[in-house]
Amino acid sequence: MAEEIRWAKTHCARMDHGGCALLVGVQGNEIVQIKGDPEGYLSRGYTCYKGRVSADRLYHPDRLRYPLRREGKRGEGKWRRISWEEALDVTATNLLAIREKYGARAVGFGAGMPKGLEHFVLIRLANIFGSPNVIASQDVCHAPREVTGVHTCGFYPVADLHNPTKLILSWASNVLSTSEEGQIASLITEQLKNGAKLIVVDPRRTELAEKADLWLQLRPGTAQALALGFLHVIIEESLYDSDFVEKYTYGFADLAKQVKPYDPQTVAGITWVSPDLIQKAARLYATARPAALQWGNAIEHDLNVFDAARSLVCLMAVSGNLEVPGGNINAHDPGIMGLGPFVRADLIPDKRKEMIGAFHGTIPKMMTVPPAYFRKAVLDGIPYPVRGYYGMCTNPLVAWADSEVTYKAFMSLDFIAVAEIFMTPTASLADIVFPVAHQYEMNDIGHYGIGHGMIVARPKIVDPPAECWPDIKIMNELGKRVSDPQYWHDDFEEFVEDVVRPCGLTYAEFASKGWLKGPDLFGLHKEKGFRTPTGKVELKLSTAEKFKLRPLPEFTGLPEEDDPEYPLILISAKSRYYLLSSYRWIEKLRKKRPYPIVEIHPETAEALGIADGDEVIVSTRYGEITQTARVTDIVHPRVVSAALGWWFPESDAAGQFEWRRSNFNMLTSIGKLGREFGTPNLSNLPCRIRRA
Ligand SMILES: Nc1nc2c(c(=O)[nH]1)N[C@H]1C(S)=C(S)[C@@H](COP(=O)(O)OP(=O)(O)OC[C@H]3O[C@@H](n4cnc5c(=O)[nH]c(N)nc54)[C@H](O)[C@@H]3O)O[C@H]1N2
Ligand SMILES: Nc1nc2c(c(=O)[nH]1)N[C@H]1C(S)=C(S)[C@@H](COP(=O)(O)OP(=O)(O)OC[C@H]3O[C@@H](n4cnc5c(=O)[nH]c(N)nc54)[C@H](O)[C@@H]3O)O[C@H]1N2
Ligand code: SF4
Ligand SMILES: [Mo]
């Protein structure tokens, strides 16, 4: 007789930023069912398909199960099984040799989208090792919003979807597919059910756009122009919050002058949104208080991101929506361990001066190295040589802009170690591959350090395969080999205890509570002002000259000029079935989306002789790839939206799993970068398309 199902509680993770509360059914040591937990603070019973099938990650026959050491040439796909002892010793020996020869900064520590507590243990490892260079995708993911927020209003203003709001302005955000940063789809649908109005700014008619009161189908890459158009209407028509503006903002008169030229007619010419719709949307947003601006990742995908993010914070401020419930808030953490002590920031006081990015003039408070600059260091030794790489939770060969340059850079490194759950294009270039334990197999903490004022528990439910270790354990043991063991724990499990200890809790007690949230503190500025040099929201940046920043947001032009050779505009959106390049190997997900799809408007398809289902070649000035056409009017006739993150696990490690064939980042370049964050044009590129 089959054993009875035991139900355990945890939170979903590593399928996106995570956050849905789950009930996980277990028989023996195997997860047999996953469903939503109605008591979930962020999700209230909601789950998406990929969350429900997420245990399939653990049981794939090709999952990495032993440490591997490269045999033959780099990237040849030949491996030898080795012991943990050997894997850690070889890695330590190589990293120490590089440090000896070139200095600690010649080792880059790589992470991708923050997935769990290991992200911060990696930063700690880098700090203790002595390297200021943590390489991550923050250049195109959240640092622009967070850091611009901090410079403008002293914090990262997140949409408050937990208190009732009158209106949601969803700007370049596709929450119903992405639930980004724990802004779970169900939080938005609940607000809409309770009567909140909805404005969607998106070049694609998404599921959310279908539900919107107003949908603004802007020309990709013109966010800042549209936002300045909103500001123009709001200021010209005196719809702003005059009390807030007077007491709590700096540079309003300058901003008013700055947005004068951005009248609806002019802005319509740039953004393709009609003057009438710009006016209507701006009026609706300014008058519905509170209104929450849910800003998404797509504004971070071209070199104009600083102005785009700046203009959106100005919009939140003048409309009186900062630090109000149901608006955009400063989410305060519960009394957990602070990031600084956790990562031992004290050990590397000169980090800002020493890191690769600083040499290129990245904005203060940008604390990771943009991948574009990392590769310059590897390939050209600018500003100094970088020869080694330890990476986890990331797949740069597919995830970073300009994949050919990534390939060259990784091929030229002296030593690469990668921790993975599965062999990927990037892992296939490594010298050492560590097999990791995964979600459900280790105690972990979600949402630590991502600015939403809460953490969620992800307790261990089943045992990992014998030789799969949590990243945290790998780094704890590697740390002891490359630095003074006093910085590391006897038992790696102490890391999760460290985070919650200041709250007077053990990890087990935290796990039984499920989550911890900081206090709701709204309107702190009324007593304390804003944490900026002027104590106000800096519509005009008082530090502009010092940091060589533009004092006021402006539209300086399209990310790339129009080009008659490439008459269409290429964009992308994240797939609801995959996390960027991850998990193409999970059968149930692959069935839902077996191949990469590029969306193209019926008129454009007809003119080009392309039918639904045709194989097509998508090309930009930088490269070309093959995807499959989906003919659909959710995109504008001049816009095509291609799929991200594709490689083919069913193919061969010796060829890096056909990483060139359909990978979006073959179409991108790091030739032009935004200075503040080193952001490349990941999107909004002139392109053309033809039948294969
Ligand atoms: N063109 C284009 N490029 C983009 C984007 C885009 O929109 N357009 N989006 C950008 C954004 S926002 C981001 S955040 C980055 C994402 O960049 P990455 O984070 O590098 O990309 P992922 O595909 O998520 O790769 C994650 C890898 O981590 C592995 N993994 C999963 N869980 C674990 C774990 O517990 N431990 C370890 N060691 N490994 C694990 C997965 O198998 C996978 O190979 O990509 C960026 N790149
Ligand atoms: N299912 C799933 N969920 C994910 C991820 C995933 O890969 N898959 N990735 C996670 C990560 S790393 C992140 S950062 C978040 C990102 O989550 P989101 O912020 O939702 O980001 P995207 O899906 O990149 O883009 C959002 C929307 O922007 C639109 N868009 C494209 N170009 C433009 C433009 O020029 N202007 C405007 N206004 N809109 C534009 C797209 O059509 C899309 O609907 O999601 C996380 N969640
Ligand atoms: S929305 Fe995200 S957190 Fe929720 S079930 Fe899906 S993948 Fe998991
Ligand atoms: Mo991201």
Short mmCIF file of N, CA and C in Angstrom, two decimals, residues 203-260:
data_model
loop_
_atom_site.label_atom_id
_atom_site.label_comp_id
_atom_site.label_asym_id
_atom_site.label_seq_id
_atom_site.Cartn_x
_atom_site.Cartn_y
_atom_site.Cartn_z
N PRO A 203 4.15 47.94 -25.02
CA PRO A 203 4.00 47.84 -26.48
C PRO A 203 3.22 46.60 -26.91
N ARG A 204 3.06 45.62 -25.99
CA ARG A 204 2.28 44.43 -26.33
C ARG A 204 0.95 44.46 -25.59
N ARG A 205 -0.08 43.95 -26.28
CA ARG A 205 -1.39 43.88 -25.62
C ARG A 205 -1.40 42.62 -24.75
N THR A 206 -0.87 42.76 -23.56
CA THR A 206 -0.76 41.63 -22.64
C THR A 206 -2.13 41.31 -22.04
N GLU A 207 -2.15 40.21 -21.30
CA GLU A 207 -3.37 39.82 -20.59
C GLU A 207 -3.81 40.96 -19.67
N LEU A 208 -2.83 41.63 -19.07
CA LEU A 208 -3.14 42.75 -18.18
C LEU A 208 -3.70 43.93 -18.99
N ALA A 209 -3.10 44.18 -20.14
CA ALA A 209 -3.58 45.28 -21.00
C ALA A 209 -5.04 45.05 -21.39
N GLU A 210 -5.41 43.78 -21.58
CA GLU A 210 -6.80 43.45 -21.92
C GLU A 210 -7.76 43.88 -20.81
N LYS A 211 -7.28 43.88 -19.58
CA LYS A 211 -8.13 44.22 -18.44
C LYS A 211 -8.11 45.72 -18.16
N ALA A 212 -7.29 46.49 -18.88
CA ALA A 212 -7.02 47.88 -18.49
C ALA A 212 -8.14 48.84 -18.88
N ASP A 213 -8.29 49.90 -18.08
CA ASP A 213 -9.17 51.01 -18.47
C ASP A 213 -8.53 51.77 -19.62
N LEU A 214 -7.22 51.94 -19.53
CA LEU A 214 -6.49 52.58 -20.63
C LEU A 214 -5.25 51.75 -20.93
N TRP A 215 -5.03 51.49 -22.22
CA TRP A 215 -3.80 50.80 -22.62
C TRP A 215 -3.01 51.71 -23.54
N LEU A 216 -1.78 52.01 -23.17
CA LEU A 216 -0.94 52.89 -23.97
C LEU A 216 0.11 52.04 -24.67
N GLN A 217 -0.08 51.87 -25.98
CA GLN A 217 0.83 51.02 -26.74
C GLN A 217 2.00 51.87 -27.24
N LEU A 218 2.93 52.09 -26.33
CA LEU A 218 4.01 53.03 -26.69
C LEU A 218 5.02 52.39 -27.63
N ARG A 219 5.72 53.25 -28.35
CA ARG A 219 6.86 52.80 -29.13
C ARG A 219 7.95 52.35 -28.15
N PRO A 220 8.49 51.12 -28.34
CA PRO A 220 9.49 50.63 -27.39
C PRO A 220 10.66 51.60 -27.28
N GLY A 221 11.16 51.74 -26.07
CA GLY A 221 12.35 52.56 -25.87
C GLY A 221 12.06 54.03 -25.71
N THR A 222 10.81 54.41 -25.45
CA THR A 222 10.49 55.84 -25.31
C THR A 222 9.82 56.13 -23.97
N ALA A 223 10.08 55.28 -22.99
CA ALA A 223 9.42 55.43 -21.68
C ALA A 223 9.61 56.82 -21.09
N GLN A 224 10.85 57.31 -21.14
CA GLN A 224 11.10 58.59 -20.48
C GLN A 224 10.35 59.72 -21.18
N ALA A 225 10.21 59.65 -22.50
CA ALA A 225 9.45 60.69 -23.21
C ALA A 225 7.99 60.67 -22.76
N LEU A 226 7.45 59.46 -22.65
CA LEU A 226 6.05 59.36 -22.24
C LEU A 226 5.86 59.87 -20.81
N ALA A 227 6.78 59.49 -19.94
CA ALA A 227 6.66 59.93 -18.54
C ALA A 227 6.79 61.45 -18.46
N LEU A 228 7.67 62.03 -19.25
CA LEU A 228 7.80 63.49 -19.25
C LEU A 228 6.54 64.13 -19.81
N GLY A 229 5.89 63.45 -20.74
CA GLY A 229 4.60 63.92 -21.25
C GLY A 229 3.54 63.92 -20.16
N PHE A 230 3.51 62.86 -19.36
CA PHE A 230 2.60 62.81 -18.20
C PHE A 230 2.88 64.01 -17.28
N LEU A 231 4.17 64.21 -16.99
CA LEU A 231 4.53 65.30 -16.07
C LEU A 231 4.10 66.66 -16.65
N HIS A 232 4.27 66.82 -17.94
CA HIS A 232 3.85 68.05 -18.60
C HIS A 232 2.35 68.31 -18.34
N VAL A 233 1.54 67.30 -18.60
CA VAL A 233 0.09 67.47 -18.42
C VAL A 233 -0.23 67.77 -16.95
N ILE A 234 0.37 67.01 -16.07
CA ILE A 234 0.06 67.14 -14.64
C ILE A 234 0.46 68.52 -14.11
N ILE A 235 1.60 69.01 -14.57
CA ILE A 235 2.06 70.32 -14.08
C ILE A 235 1.29 71.46 -14.77
N GLU A 236 1.12 71.38 -16.09
CA GLU A 236 0.41 72.44 -16.81
C GLU A 236 -1.03 72.57 -16.32
N GLU A 237 -1.65 71.44 -15.99
CA GLU A 237 -3.05 71.47 -15.57
C GLU A 237 -3.19 71.55 -14.04
N SER A 238 -2.07 71.81 -13.36
CA SER A 238 -2.06 71.92 -11.89
C SER A 238 -2.74 70.74 -11.20
N LEU A 239 -2.47 69.56 -11.68
CA LEU A 239 -3.06 68.36 -11.06
C LEU A 239 -2.14 67.76 -10.01
N TYR A 240 -0.99 68.38 -9.80
CA TYR A 240 -0.03 67.81 -8.86
C TYR A 240 -0.45 68.10 -7.41
N ASP A 241 0.20 67.39 -6.49
CA ASP A 241 -0.08 67.56 -5.07
C ASP A 241 0.74 68.76 -4.58
N SER A 242 0.12 69.93 -4.57
CA SER A 242 0.90 71.16 -4.35
C SER A 242 1.48 71.22 -2.95
N ASP A 243 0.77 70.66 -1.98
CA ASP A 243 1.27 70.68 -0.62
C ASP A 243 2.56 69.85 -0.52
N PHE A 244 2.52 68.65 -1.06
CA PHE A 244 3.69 67.77 -1.03
C PHE A 244 4.85 68.41 -1.81
N VAL A 245 4.52 68.91 -2.98
CA VAL A 245 5.55 69.50 -3.84
C VAL A 245 6.25 70.65 -3.12
N GLU A 246 5.47 71.47 -2.48
CA GLU A 246 6.03 72.64 -1.81
C GLU A 246 6.92 72.24 -0.63
N LYS A 247 6.41 71.33 0.18
CA LYS A 247 7.14 70.99 1.41
C LYS A 247 8.28 69.99 1.20
N TYR A 248 8.08 69.09 0.26
CA TYR A 248 8.99 67.93 0.26
C TYR A 248 9.76 67.71 -1.04
N THR A 249 9.70 68.62 -1.97
CA THR A 249 10.49 68.39 -3.19
C THR A 249 11.51 69.50 -3.40
N TYR A 250 12.57 69.13 -4.12
CA TYR A 250 13.63 70.07 -4.45
C TYR A 250 13.68 70.17 -5.98
N GLY A 251 13.62 71.40 -6.49
CA GLY A 251 13.79 71.61 -7.93
C GLY A 251 12.52 71.52 -8.74
N PHE A 252 11.36 71.77 -8.11
CA PHE A 252 10.10 71.65 -8.86
C PHE A 252 10.04 72.65 -10.02
N ALA A 253 10.45 73.89 -9.76
CA ALA A 253 10.38 74.91 -10.83
C ALA A 253 11.24 74.49 -12.02
N ASP A 254 12.40 73.92 -11.72
CA ASP A 254 13.28 73.46 -12.80
C ASP A 254 12.64 72.31 -13.57
N LEU A 255 12.00 71.41 -12.82
CA LEU A 255 11.34 70.29 -13.49
C LEU A 255 10.21 70.81 -14.38
N ALA A 256 9.45 71.77 -13.85
CA ALA A 256 8.33 72.33 -14.62
C ALA A 256 8.84 72.93 -15.94
N LYS A 257 9.96 73.60 -15.85
CA LYS A 257 10.55 74.20 -17.05
C LYS A 257 11.05 73.10 -17.99
N GLN A 258 11.64 72.09 -17.40
CA GLN A 258 12.20 70.98 -18.18
C GLN A 258 11.13 70.25 -18.99
N VAL A 259 9.93 70.09 -18.39
CA VAL A 259 8.91 69.28 -19.09
C VAL A 259 8.04 70.13 -20.02
N LYS A 260 8.24 71.41 -20.01
CA LYS A 260 7.46 72.31 -20.88
C LYS A 260 7.44 71.84 -22.35
#
